Amino acid sequence: MTVRLRDEVVTLAHGAGGKATRALVEGLFVPELANPLLSPLGDSALLEVGGARLALTTDTYVVRPLFFPGGTIGELAVNGTVNDLVVAGARPVALTAGFVIEEGFPVDDLRRIAASIAAAARRAGVVVAAGDTKVVERGNADGLFVNTAGLGVVPATLELGPELVRAGDRVLVSGTLGDHGMAVLVARGDLALDVDLRSDTAPLHELAAALLAVGGVRFMRDPTRGGLATTLNELAAAGEVAVRLDEAALPVRGEVSAACEILGIDPLYVANEGKLVAVVAPEHADAALAALRALPLGSDAAFVGTIEAEPEGLVLLDTALGGSRIVDMLVGDPLPRIC
Amino acid sequence: MTVRLRDEVVTLAHGAGGKATRALVEGLFVPELANPLLSPLGDSALLEVGGARLALTTDTYVVRPLFFPGGTIGELAVNGTVNDLVVAGARPVALTAGFVIEEGFPVDDLRRIAASIAAAARRAGVVVAAGDTKVVERGNADGLFVNTAGLGVVPATLELGPELVRAGDRVLVSGTLGDHGMAVLVARGDLALDVDLRSDTAPLHELAAALLAVGGVRFMRDPTRGGLATTLNELAAAGEVAVRLDEAALPVRGEVSAACEILGIDPLYVANEGKLVAVVAPEHADAALAALRALPLGSDAAFVGTIEAEPEGLVLLDTALGGSRIVDMLVGDPLPRIC
């Protein structure tokens, strides 16, 4: 399936992780930069270097506000890039950090962000090996943006990917959906919502290691921008399968569900920053769920769906009312600057 | 020598690559992120991964304008990060590219930048293995910023570093100084200068390979932000040596020299984006210069100074008039947003 880029200017939707992002990546960057490593779908590139099997990834963080309940832009930048390595099956080794700072930014805030990066890196077992700082004139950036790139090592024999997914496989998520996106949205304070939400930002290395130790894992992903719906649409398209979700099985906190309902947002499209989606062979599925639930970050893990052969490329949701509907990729950007 | 950060807010000088940048890095980032890989001086971190000896680096580019005579922000982002790997002795293998784009940015300009990234990557023999795009609301960024991180492989036995530099070693530059910074400054059009200047942005992998093939190379660096003066001050401090420069030997184009004189800027502090500084053992110096001059990018290569034992930590310039003066690190930022 080829996606064309028809727009003349870049819009917020191009950064939202859904259909427009895909059009930008597949319609502009991939044709220009064409090489076998640059995949529009993979969170990390895999490459062989000097006998080692490496994963390499990058992500820029523009979240607003910089400090929110449950985290900071710094923790997000570490955990997000660590997780892009982890879901590729890699053990994260080192990160780089590149800052764009607006002139006049408080040094105390910068110190707090650097400290949160350091703490998150320790928790995830990675070092920040290289950094760079650029400053732009007042009014030419919004406080601070952080890019992190990440390097990891992939076990020699591990194979993961959408093309390995088969009908009958089970879809697991490691916990509740939508916490990060809704927490950031509420933290901006322009909604009159008085609700206690926290970002779920966390490193997924222990959850992934537990799953891989069980075996039978075909595919892992962290459902960030665009949420679970977008991640599963990408899986269905790339794996040439259907994904059937069970609405009643989707774990969503009451507060998140209530906030989503008030704002007319579907938690399936809301970004998560500490959740793992995995597709596991049916014979390993119960052990996989138990392995996730045995860890603090996986206590709310659940089966949420199954892989089916048809209709190829679609995500279907069996609703709590007994019906069934198609769940499309994210269109537009209901939640800009969430990561 | 410990550098303290006394400022309460971030200023443009903190991004200029000189004294204030050093205070920010050594007074804030290094203490917070403390780990043996993160060096304030090195352009790349060196790490052993899965039996391979790797170099990892990052740089964010905020140059204004995005298109200038001799290059684009995209070429700069590829060459700059390639060069940070090259001067660490590494063969560049792969880059990542992370974009922050302002809402409303023309897609045609983005395509042109992506094409220039692709062309520069081909020239340098690297692949762009992973990418990321974020979009921020109009007014919250200045068009487009690009971060590139780079991964390279370092030969098993190669050792380079300021601590290897000895009195009697020769200092070489691979060509003329100040071309990039002055070309960008003039391209902004707010000066009434009618002078034909071009950026020198170029990958240094062939020059470095030629030098390393000769042998006797102790130290390499690309004198970008802060110019040759800042690079050599960092060398003098870290190597605990003096550097004595010969003003008459410094290669500077007539147009660059004239523009610098009119603006009261010293070309020693102006950023270069396609120049190599190398310190070479005296017995290999003539062969090293010949090797550089044999390549198109090195046709203006020159000996510009020597390493001396004293006064430790200082850079001295023997002037054309027969005097001698101390050349300090860059203070402040005469040329913001040059890279």
XYZ file of C-alpha atoms in Angstrom:
678
model
C 0.000 0.000 0.000
C 1.507 3.306 -1.081
C 0.679 6.469 0.804
C 0.886 9.787 -1.050
C 1.695 13.106 0.518
C -0.722 15.665 -0.952
C -0.236 18.531 1.514
C 1.651 21.705 0.641
C 2.551 22.642 4.211
C 3.314 20.631 7.328
C 0.429 20.486 9.815
C 0.193 19.311 13.411
C -1.395 16.081 12.168
C 1.905 15.206 10.446
C 3.448 14.932 13.886
C 0.636 12.994 15.539
C 1.732 9.478 14.646
C -1.369 8.593 12.617
C -2.313 8.672 8.928
C -0.736 12.040 8.127
C 2.556 11.051 9.782
C 2.563 7.915 7.697
C 1.969 9.971 4.544
C 4.890 12.240 5.454
C 7.221 9.340 6.202
C 6.212 7.108 3.301
C 5.514 9.915 0.828
C 8.604 12.037 1.518
C 11.319 10.668 3.802
C 11.378 7.038 2.682
C 11.551 7.804 -1.072
C 14.302 10.397 -0.534
C 16.351 8.467 1.999
C 15.586 5.039 0.517
C 17.721 2.362 2.108
C 16.954 -1.108 3.405
C 17.402 -0.138 7.062
C 14.945 2.755 7.143
C 11.589 1.150 7.697
C 8.518 3.292 8.179
C 7.117 0.844 10.706
C 9.970 -0.380 12.887
C 10.738 1.581 16.043
C 14.431 0.745 15.701
C 16.713 -0.028 12.783
C 18.630 -3.293 13.055
C 22.179 -3.432 11.740
C 25.222 -5.687 11.918
C 28.353 -3.808 12.934
C 31.730 -5.398 13.606
C 30.096 -8.753 14.387
C 27.507 -7.256 16.760
C 23.773 -7.141 16.060
C 22.703 -3.615 16.962
C 19.484 -1.641 17.206
C 19.523 2.124 16.576
C 16.653 4.541 17.099
C 15.831 8.218 17.600
C 12.967 10.281 18.969
C 12.512 13.984 19.608
C 10.369 15.146 22.527
C 8.358 18.369 22.391
C 5.859 17.628 25.180
C 4.133 20.578 26.823
C 4.232 21.159 29.800
C 7.798 20.037 30.490
C 6.840 18.865 33.978
C 3.620 16.897 34.463
C 2.199 14.483 37.046
C 4.219 11.278 36.799
C 7.172 12.628 34.847
C 9.191 15.224 32.976
C 10.263 15.674 29.371
C 13.596 14.192 30.467
C 12.131 10.927 31.774
C 9.970 10.695 28.677
C 13.017 11.169 26.449
C 14.923 8.377 28.178
C 12.043 5.930 28.559
C 10.659 6.531 25.071
C 13.936 5.793 23.341
C 14.765 2.901 25.679
C 11.355 1.432 24.831
C 11.897 1.768 21.088
C 15.009 -0.393 21.557
C 13.296 -2.819 23.937
C 10.368 -3.587 21.611
C 12.887 -4.398 18.868
C 14.152 -7.111 21.212
C 17.296 -5.155 22.108
C 19.047 -4.648 25.416
C 19.512 -0.843 25.650
C 23.157 0.151 26.070
C 23.645 3.880 25.483
C 21.722 7.032 24.648
C 22.647 10.400 23.221
C 20.822 13.577 24.245
C 20.501 16.695 22.071
C 18.851 19.830 23.475
C 17.347 22.850 21.725
C 16.845 25.504 24.403
C 15.070 28.850 24.090
C 17.115 31.828 25.253
C 15.967 32.803 28.756
C 15.118 29.251 29.865
C 15.636 28.902 33.640
C 18.838 27.080 34.538
C 17.079 25.517 37.546
C 14.532 23.890 35.249
C 17.326 22.641 33.009
C 19.076 21.139 36.023
C 15.862 19.442 37.097
C 15.442 17.987 33.600
C 19.057 16.789 33.502
C 18.574 15.140 36.907
C 15.411 13.400 35.700
C 17.278 12.146 32.631
C 20.027 10.779 34.853
C 17.565 9.036 37.174
C 15.625 7.512 34.270
C 18.854 6.321 32.633
C 19.948 4.616 35.872
C 16.572 2.922 36.199
C 16.756 1.621 32.625
C 20.409 0.583 32.925
C 21.723 2.817 30.132
C 24.350 5.552 30.014
C 23.947 8.938 28.353
C 27.135 8.701 26.323
C 27.068 11.911 24.287
C 25.192 15.194 24.311
C 24.751 18.471 22.485
C 23.189 21.807 23.397
C 21.926 24.472 21.028
C 20.321 27.743 22.088
C 17.921 29.724 19.879
C 16.710 33.283 20.329
C 13.686 34.014 22.519
C 10.497 33.240 20.598
C 12.176 30.735 18.259
C 11.454 27.608 20.328
C 9.007 26.718 23.094
C 11.220 26.384 26.165
C 13.090 23.195 25.443
C 13.048 20.247 23.055
C 15.080 17.067 23.632
C 16.184 14.476 21.132
C 17.430 11.115 22.333
C 18.956 8.492 20.088
C 19.520 5.000 21.433
C 21.825 2.075 20.807
C 21.072 -1.485 21.901
C 22.270 -5.042 21.346
C 19.938 -7.684 19.925
C 20.399 -11.373 20.836
C 21.871 -13.286 17.894
C 18.928 -15.590 17.262
C 15.952 -13.393 18.191
C 13.451 -12.685 15.411
C 10.445 -10.405 15.911
C 8.240 -8.669 13.391
C 4.737 -8.219 12.025
C 5.451 -10.776 9.285
C 5.841 -13.495 11.957
C 2.349 -12.960 13.372
C -0.152 -15.812 12.664
C -3.904 -16.296 12.964
C -4.677 -17.617 16.428
C -1.937 -15.600 18.158
C -3.009 -13.628 21.219
C -2.599 -9.866 21.722
C -1.526 -8.706 25.196
C -1.089 -5.274 26.703
C 1.001 -4.824 29.833
C -1.396 -2.448 31.595
C -3.944 0.351 31.409
C -4.356 2.477 28.283
C -4.308 6.231 27.784
C -2.725 7.333 31.081
C 0.097 9.405 29.598
C -1.856 11.346 27.011
C -4.702 12.225 29.324
C -2.368 13.173 32.201
C -0.468 15.610 29.961
C -3.660 17.044 28.521
C -5.091 17.681 31.987
C -1.751 19.081 33.235
C -1.946 21.864 30.631
C -4.717 23.304 32.701
C -6.807 24.653 29.869
C -9.534 22.118 30.625
C -11.777 22.600 33.622
C -11.209 18.990 34.686
C -10.358 18.280 38.302
C -9.104 14.732 38.005
C -6.001 13.037 39.358
C -4.144 11.503 36.418
C -0.503 10.464 36.180
C 1.664 9.677 33.178
C 2.698 6.025 32.929
C 6.187 6.882 31.612
C 8.420 3.914 32.461
C 11.099 1.722 30.889
C 9.818 -1.572 29.490
C 13.070 -3.549 29.582
C 12.044 -5.835 32.450
C 8.615 -6.592 30.996
C 10.132 -7.423 27.615
C 12.842 -9.605 29.156
C 10.185 -11.530 31.088
C 8.148 -12.102 27.922
C 11.146 -13.172 25.868
C 12.161 -15.620 28.621
C 8.747 -17.314 28.267
C 9.136 -17.643 24.495
C 6.642 -17.565 21.646
C 6.798 -13.768 21.250
C 6.222 -12.742 17.610
C 5.940 -8.958 17.834
C 6.311 -6.201 20.434
C 5.582 -2.497 20.231
C 5.010 0.418 22.618
C 1.774 2.169 21.693
C 2.842 5.835 21.993
C 1.623 8.521 19.534
C -1.614 7.360 17.945
C -2.264 4.877 20.760
C -3.064 1.168 20.639
C -5.382 1.637 17.643
C -2.595 3.008 15.458
C -0.035 0.413 16.588
C -2.416 -2.430 15.790
C -3.379 -0.911 12.429
C 0.313 -0.810 11.514
C 0.646 -4.432 12.624
C -2.411 -5.524 10.632
C -1.169 -3.763 7.482
C 2.437 -4.953 7.706
C 1.568 -8.471 8.882
C -1.289 -8.858 6.368
C -3.613 -10.082 9.104
C -6.667 -8.855 11.003
C -6.653 -7.940 14.683
C -9.874 -8.527 16.629
C -10.082 -6.573 19.899
C -12.460 -7.253 22.767
C -13.697 -3.904 24.099
C -14.635 -5.357 27.479
C -11.066 -6.638 27.960
C -9.317 -3.288 27.361
C -7.817 -2.106 30.646
C -8.578 1.601 31.154
C -8.501 3.396 34.507
C -11.852 4.834 35.621
C -10.439 8.388 35.772
C -8.969 8.090 32.262
C -12.174 6.641 30.909
C -14.210 9.456 32.501
C -11.872 12.190 31.194
C -11.914 10.653 27.713
C -15.697 10.509 27.724
C -16.048 14.167 28.733
C -13.605 15.249 26.013
C -14.913 12.918 23.327
C -11.574 11.135 22.971
C -11.236 7.375 22.473
C -8.564 5.911 24.819
C -7.564 3.563 21.987
C -5.952 6.596 20.292
C -4.310 8.109 23.363
C -0.528 7.862 23.797
C 0.986 5.499 26.355
C 4.586 5.865 27.483
C 5.052 2.796 29.682
C 3.006 0.056 28.055
C 3.954 -2.930 25.962
C 1.789 -4.567 23.305
C 2.870 -8.097 22.460
C 1.624 -10.747 20.079
C 2.332 -14.214 21.457
C 1.829 -17.720 20.066
C -1.273 -19.310 21.617
C 0.620 -22.090 23.410
C 2.744 -19.506 25.276
C -0.001 -16.966 25.910
C -1.022 -17.921 29.454
C 2.592 -18.107 30.629
C 3.293 -14.755 28.955
C 0.396 -13.076 30.750
C 1.505 -14.563 34.065
C 5.077 -13.369 33.496
C 3.867 -9.806 32.879
C 1.526 -9.824 35.868
C 4.355 -10.995 38.142
C 6.114 -7.636 37.636
C 4.942 -4.366 39.260
C 4.677 -2.586 35.879
C 2.602 -5.470 34.497
C 0.061 -5.980 37.287
C -2.812 -4.819 35.031
C -1.668 -6.853 32.005
C -4.491 -8.386 29.976
C -5.362 -10.303 26.829
C -7.116 -7.761 24.627
C -7.530 -9.544 21.312
C -6.552 -12.193 18.820
C -4.992 -12.318 15.387
C -7.252 -13.536 12.572
C -6.477 -14.238 8.931
C -9.232 -12.002 7.523
C -10.101 -9.210 6.754
C -6.449 -8.537 5.986
C -5.114 -5.187 7.199
C -8.038 -4.311 9.465
C -8.500 -3.883 13.199
C -11.974 -4.857 14.441
C -13.461 -4.154 17.836
C -16.096 -6.402 19.367
C -18.026 -3.866 21.417
C -19.405 -4.359 24.898
C -22.886 -4.139 23.370
C -22.294 -7.195 21.167
C -21.600 -5.395 17.899
C -18.392 -5.066 15.917
C -16.753 -2.046 14.286
C -13.628 -1.157 12.351
C -10.955 0.714 14.319
C -9.021 2.934 11.903
C -5.623 4.603 12.327
C -5.518 7.996 14.014
C -6.652 10.790 11.691
C -5.751 14.383 12.585
C -4.267 15.261 15.957
C -6.612 15.564 18.898
C -3.671 15.760 21.342
C -0.722 17.744 19.971
C 2.624 17.876 21.818
C 1.921 14.841 24.003
C 5.484 13.483 23.707
C 40.001 22.848 36.151
C 36.405 23.055 37.296
C 34.003 25.372 35.552
C 31.021 26.699 37.512
C 27.697 27.648 36.051
C 26.632 30.948 37.655
C 23.860 31.992 35.284
C 20.185 31.832 36.211
C 18.880 31.629 32.673
C 20.205 30.112 29.471
C 21.661 32.642 27.033
C 22.729 32.412 23.406
C 26.343 32.209 24.569
C 25.568 28.842 26.189
C 24.989 27.467 22.700
C 28.017 29.067 21.050
C 30.576 26.373 21.783
C 32.882 28.597 23.863
C 33.348 29.320 27.563
C 29.659 29.538 28.441
C 28.907 26.245 26.688
C 31.691 24.650 28.675
C 30.239 26.051 31.903
C 26.839 24.621 31.003
C 28.247 21.206 30.102
C 30.739 20.910 32.965
C 28.677 22.778 35.530
C 25.314 21.128 34.852
C 25.148 18.175 32.455
C 28.320 16.336 33.437
C 27.634 16.412 37.214
C 24.038 15.273 36.713
C 24.689 12.642 34.071
C 28.081 11.595 35.459
C 29.379 8.490 33.712
C 32.770 7.541 32.321
C 31.620 7.756 28.683
C 30.277 11.300 28.769
C 33.283 13.509 28.229
C 32.880 17.249 27.874
C 35.623 17.378 25.278
C 35.250 14.361 23.016
C 33.124 14.738 19.907
C 32.094 11.088 20.151
C 31.741 8.613 22.996
C 33.654 5.368 22.549
C 32.110 2.147 23.776
C 32.603 -1.598 23.457
C 29.419 -3.393 22.435
C 29.133 -7.084 21.623
C 32.835 -7.272 20.762
C 32.769 -4.200 18.514
C 34.482 -0.889 19.315
C 31.900 1.786 18.553
C 31.718 5.584 18.453
C 28.420 7.319 19.217
C 27.672 11.025 18.846
C 24.832 13.535 18.493
C 24.383 17.081 17.261
C 21.338 19.278 16.763
C 21.282 21.822 13.935
C 19.434 25.121 14.227
C 21.235 27.057 11.475
C 19.452 30.040 9.958
C 18.844 30.344 7.005
C 18.086 26.702 6.198
C 19.509 27.102 2.680
C 22.773 28.998 2.201
C 25.515 29.167 -0.437
C 27.365 25.850 -0.327
C 24.798 23.845 1.608
C 21.581 23.257 3.513
C 20.742 22.409 7.107
C 20.415 18.817 5.893
C 23.948 18.575 4.504
C 25.258 20.253 7.633
C 23.425 17.727 9.815
C 24.920 14.773 7.955
C 28.451 16.138 7.539
C 28.661 17.517 11.065
C 27.763 14.231 12.707
C 29.843 12.198 10.258
C 32.792 14.447 11.112
C 32.313 14.000 14.856
C 32.692 10.255 14.246
C 35.592 10.668 11.827
C 37.714 12.782 14.184
C 37.272 10.087 16.839
C 38.988 7.753 14.373
C 35.753 5.977 13.478
C 34.386 4.804 10.150
C 30.833 6.247 10.052
C 28.193 3.546 9.590
C 24.720 4.878 10.311
C 22.883 8.054 11.276
C 19.524 8.800 12.809
C 17.593 11.968 11.938
C 15.064 13.668 14.226
C 13.084 16.668 12.971
C 11.209 19.362 14.859
C 9.059 21.181 12.294
C 6.994 24.327 12.764
C 3.385 24.019 11.660
C 3.013 25.616 8.218
C 6.501 24.691 7.008
C 6.468 24.213 3.204
C 6.521 20.549 2.179
C 8.668 21.436 -0.850
C 11.367 22.822 1.440
C 11.167 19.698 3.580
C 11.574 17.534 0.486
C 14.588 19.577 -0.593
C 16.137 19.125 2.862
C 15.456 15.378 2.851
C 17.057 15.136 -0.604
C 20.133 17.028 0.601
C 20.393 14.677 3.592
C 20.219 11.694 1.274
C 22.885 13.088 -1.070
C 25.217 13.956 1.817
C 24.741 10.494 3.343
C 25.628 8.827 0.038
C 28.735 10.987 -0.287
C 29.867 10.076 3.235
C 29.022 6.388 2.827
C 26.473 6.217 5.664
C 22.813 5.224 5.817
C 20.084 7.149 7.595
C 18.800 4.170 9.551
C 16.053 5.698 11.703
C 14.085 8.923 11.838
C 11.464 10.805 13.783
C 9.269 13.815 13.032
C 7.587 16.114 15.522
C 5.475 19.134 14.622
C 4.941 22.102 16.951
C 2.390 24.896 16.642
C 3.158 27.964 14.541
C 5.421 30.324 16.483
C 6.855 27.578 18.720
C 9.904 26.793 16.547
C 11.799 28.590 13.803
C 10.967 26.587 10.680
C 12.864 23.392 11.254
C 15.516 21.931 13.539
C 17.318 18.645 12.808
C 19.108 16.347 15.183
C 21.423 13.695 13.835
C 23.037 11.006 15.945
C 25.807 8.887 14.468
C 27.249 5.435 14.934
C 30.716 4.418 13.746
C 33.262 1.638 14.136
C 36.722 2.356 15.510
C 39.708 0.207 14.445
C 40.738 -2.128 17.285
C 44.186 -0.658 17.913
C 43.681 3.032 17.136
C 44.305 5.481 19.990
C 43.756 9.222 19.635
C 43.349 11.911 22.265
C 44.682 15.145 23.728
C 46.633 13.179 26.363
C 48.761 11.632 23.581
C 49.959 15.014 22.273
C 53.675 15.805 22.930
C 55.900 18.868 22.689
C 57.349 19.044 19.198
C 54.219 17.669 17.491
C 52.947 19.660 14.525
C 49.457 21.128 14.139
C 47.848 20.868 10.698
C 44.593 22.191 9.292
C 43.134 20.684 6.135
C 42.177 23.996 4.508
C 40.967 27.566 4.842
C 39.372 28.844 8.055
C 36.067 30.588 8.675
C 34.270 29.848 5.402
C 31.132 28.315 6.899
C 30.427 30.863 9.597
C 30.971 33.873 7.369
C 28.957 32.386 4.482
C 25.959 31.805 6.770
C 26.274 35.243 8.323
C 26.329 36.924 4.923
C 23.470 34.709 3.638
C 21.194 36.126 6.352
C 21.189 39.337 4.396
C 21.072 41.714 7.352
C 24.587 42.902 6.549
C 25.202 45.227 3.616
C 28.047 43.010 2.404
C 28.169 42.044 -1.260
C 30.690 39.227 -1.128
C 30.659 35.755 -2.616
C 31.180 33.283 0.226
C 30.330 29.580 0.355
C 30.054 27.200 3.281
C 32.769 24.525 3.383
C 30.374 21.834 4.654
C 31.877 18.482 3.645
C 32.530 15.021 5.078
C 36.058 14.511 6.399
C 36.226 10.715 6.166
C 38.656 10.621 3.243
C 40.997 13.209 4.735
C 41.061 11.357 8.054
C 41.639 7.992 6.374
C 44.562 9.463 4.431
C 46.112 10.859 7.626
C 45.654 7.637 9.575
C 47.248 5.680 6.710
C 50.390 7.851 7.092
C 50.564 7.203 10.837
C 51.758 9.328 13.748
C 48.355 10.999 14.266
C 47.799 11.858 17.960
C 44.624 13.943 17.875
C 41.975 15.026 15.375
C 39.094 17.440 15.710
C 36.775 19.436 13.442
C 36.825 23.089 14.496
C 33.108 23.924 14.300
C 31.383 26.200 16.876
C 33.985 28.415 18.501
C 36.411 27.892 15.607
C 40.041 26.797 15.625
C 40.808 28.950 18.681
C 38.309 27.080 20.855
C 39.321 23.629 19.583
C 42.980 24.321 20.333
C 42.177 25.770 23.765
C 40.323 22.554 24.590
C 43.316 20.562 23.355
C 45.784 22.652 25.371
C 43.720 22.289 28.550
C 43.019 18.565 28.203
C 46.498 17.690 26.927
C 48.268 19.904 29.483
C 50.392 21.454 26.754
C 50.754 24.778 24.974
C 49.858 25.350 21.330
C 51.869 27.954 19.434
C 50.205 29.206 16.249
C 51.883 31.064 13.409
C 49.511 33.802 12.213
C 51.177 34.057 8.804
C 50.567 30.351 8.209
C 46.808 30.392 8.893
C 44.991 29.745 5.608
C 42.104 32.201 5.251
C 40.436 33.136 1.954
C 40.766 36.801 0.977
C 36.973 37.280 0.912
C 36.592 35.723 4.376
C 39.428 37.785 5.755
C 37.906 40.984 4.320
C 34.417 40.216 5.645
C 35.856 39.367 9.083
C 37.787 42.624 9.157
C 34.737 44.724 8.279
C 32.669 42.998 10.976
C 35.407 42.925 13.612
C 35.365 39.126 13.831
C 38.502 37.010 14.191
C 38.458 34.049 11.745
C 40.080 31.939 14.463
C 36.679 31.936 16.224
C 34.504 31.336 13.182
C 32.893 27.915 12.641
C 34.192 25.556 9.969
C 32.124 22.607 8.772
C 34.516 20.805 6.466
C 37.938 21.216 8.033
C 40.138 18.865 10.013
C 42.673 19.882 12.648
C 45.252 17.212 13.345
C 48.237 16.944 15.668
C 50.889 14.712 14.148
C 54.235 13.415 15.420
C 57.087 15.438 13.874
C 58.574 12.507 11.947
C 55.248 11.950 10.140
C 54.333 15.609 9.648
C 55.583 16.152 6.085
C 53.989 12.945 4.834
C 50.744 13.887 6.614
C 50.625 17.296 4.936
C 51.341 15.728 1.543
C 48.580 13.155 2.083
C 46.055 15.900 2.848
C 47.145 18.041 -0.091
C 46.759 15.093 -2.463
C 42.989 15.136 -1.879
C 40.654 17.790 -3.366
C 39.297 18.747 0.074
C 42.848 19.138 1.411
C 44.436 21.223 -1.332
C 44.868 24.218 1.024
C 46.154 22.131 3.957
C 48.898 23.791 5.997
C 51.059 23.517 9.090
C 49.719 26.194 11.403
C 51.546 25.592 14.668
C 53.457 23.370 17.040
C 52.878 21.815 20.434
C 55.082 23.107 23.260
C 55.418 21.956 26.866
C 54.812 25.399 28.414
C 52.813 27.480 29.289
C 50.478 24.557 29.999
C 46.865 25.060 28.883
C 47.462 28.109 26.711
C 47.231 28.863 23.006
C 49.715 31.487 21.799
C 49.746 33.245 18.448
C 52.955 34.547 16.904
C 51.617 37.531 14.980
C 52.642 38.641 11.525
C 54.149 41.735 13.157
C 56.592 39.671 15.231
C 54.726 39.795 18.554
C 52.958 37.081 20.447
C 49.559 37.024 22.152
C 47.326 34.644 24.050
C 44.351 33.254 22.096
C 41.532 32.544 24.558
C 38.425 30.390 24.123
C 35.385 31.981 22.545
C 33.522 34.232 25.003
C 29.928 35.204 24.193
C 28.380 34.447 20.827
C 29.208 36.769 17.943
C 27.543 34.389 15.447
C 24.427 32.708 16.821
C 22.655 29.907 14.908
C 25.605 29.137 12.636
C 25.078 25.373 12.812
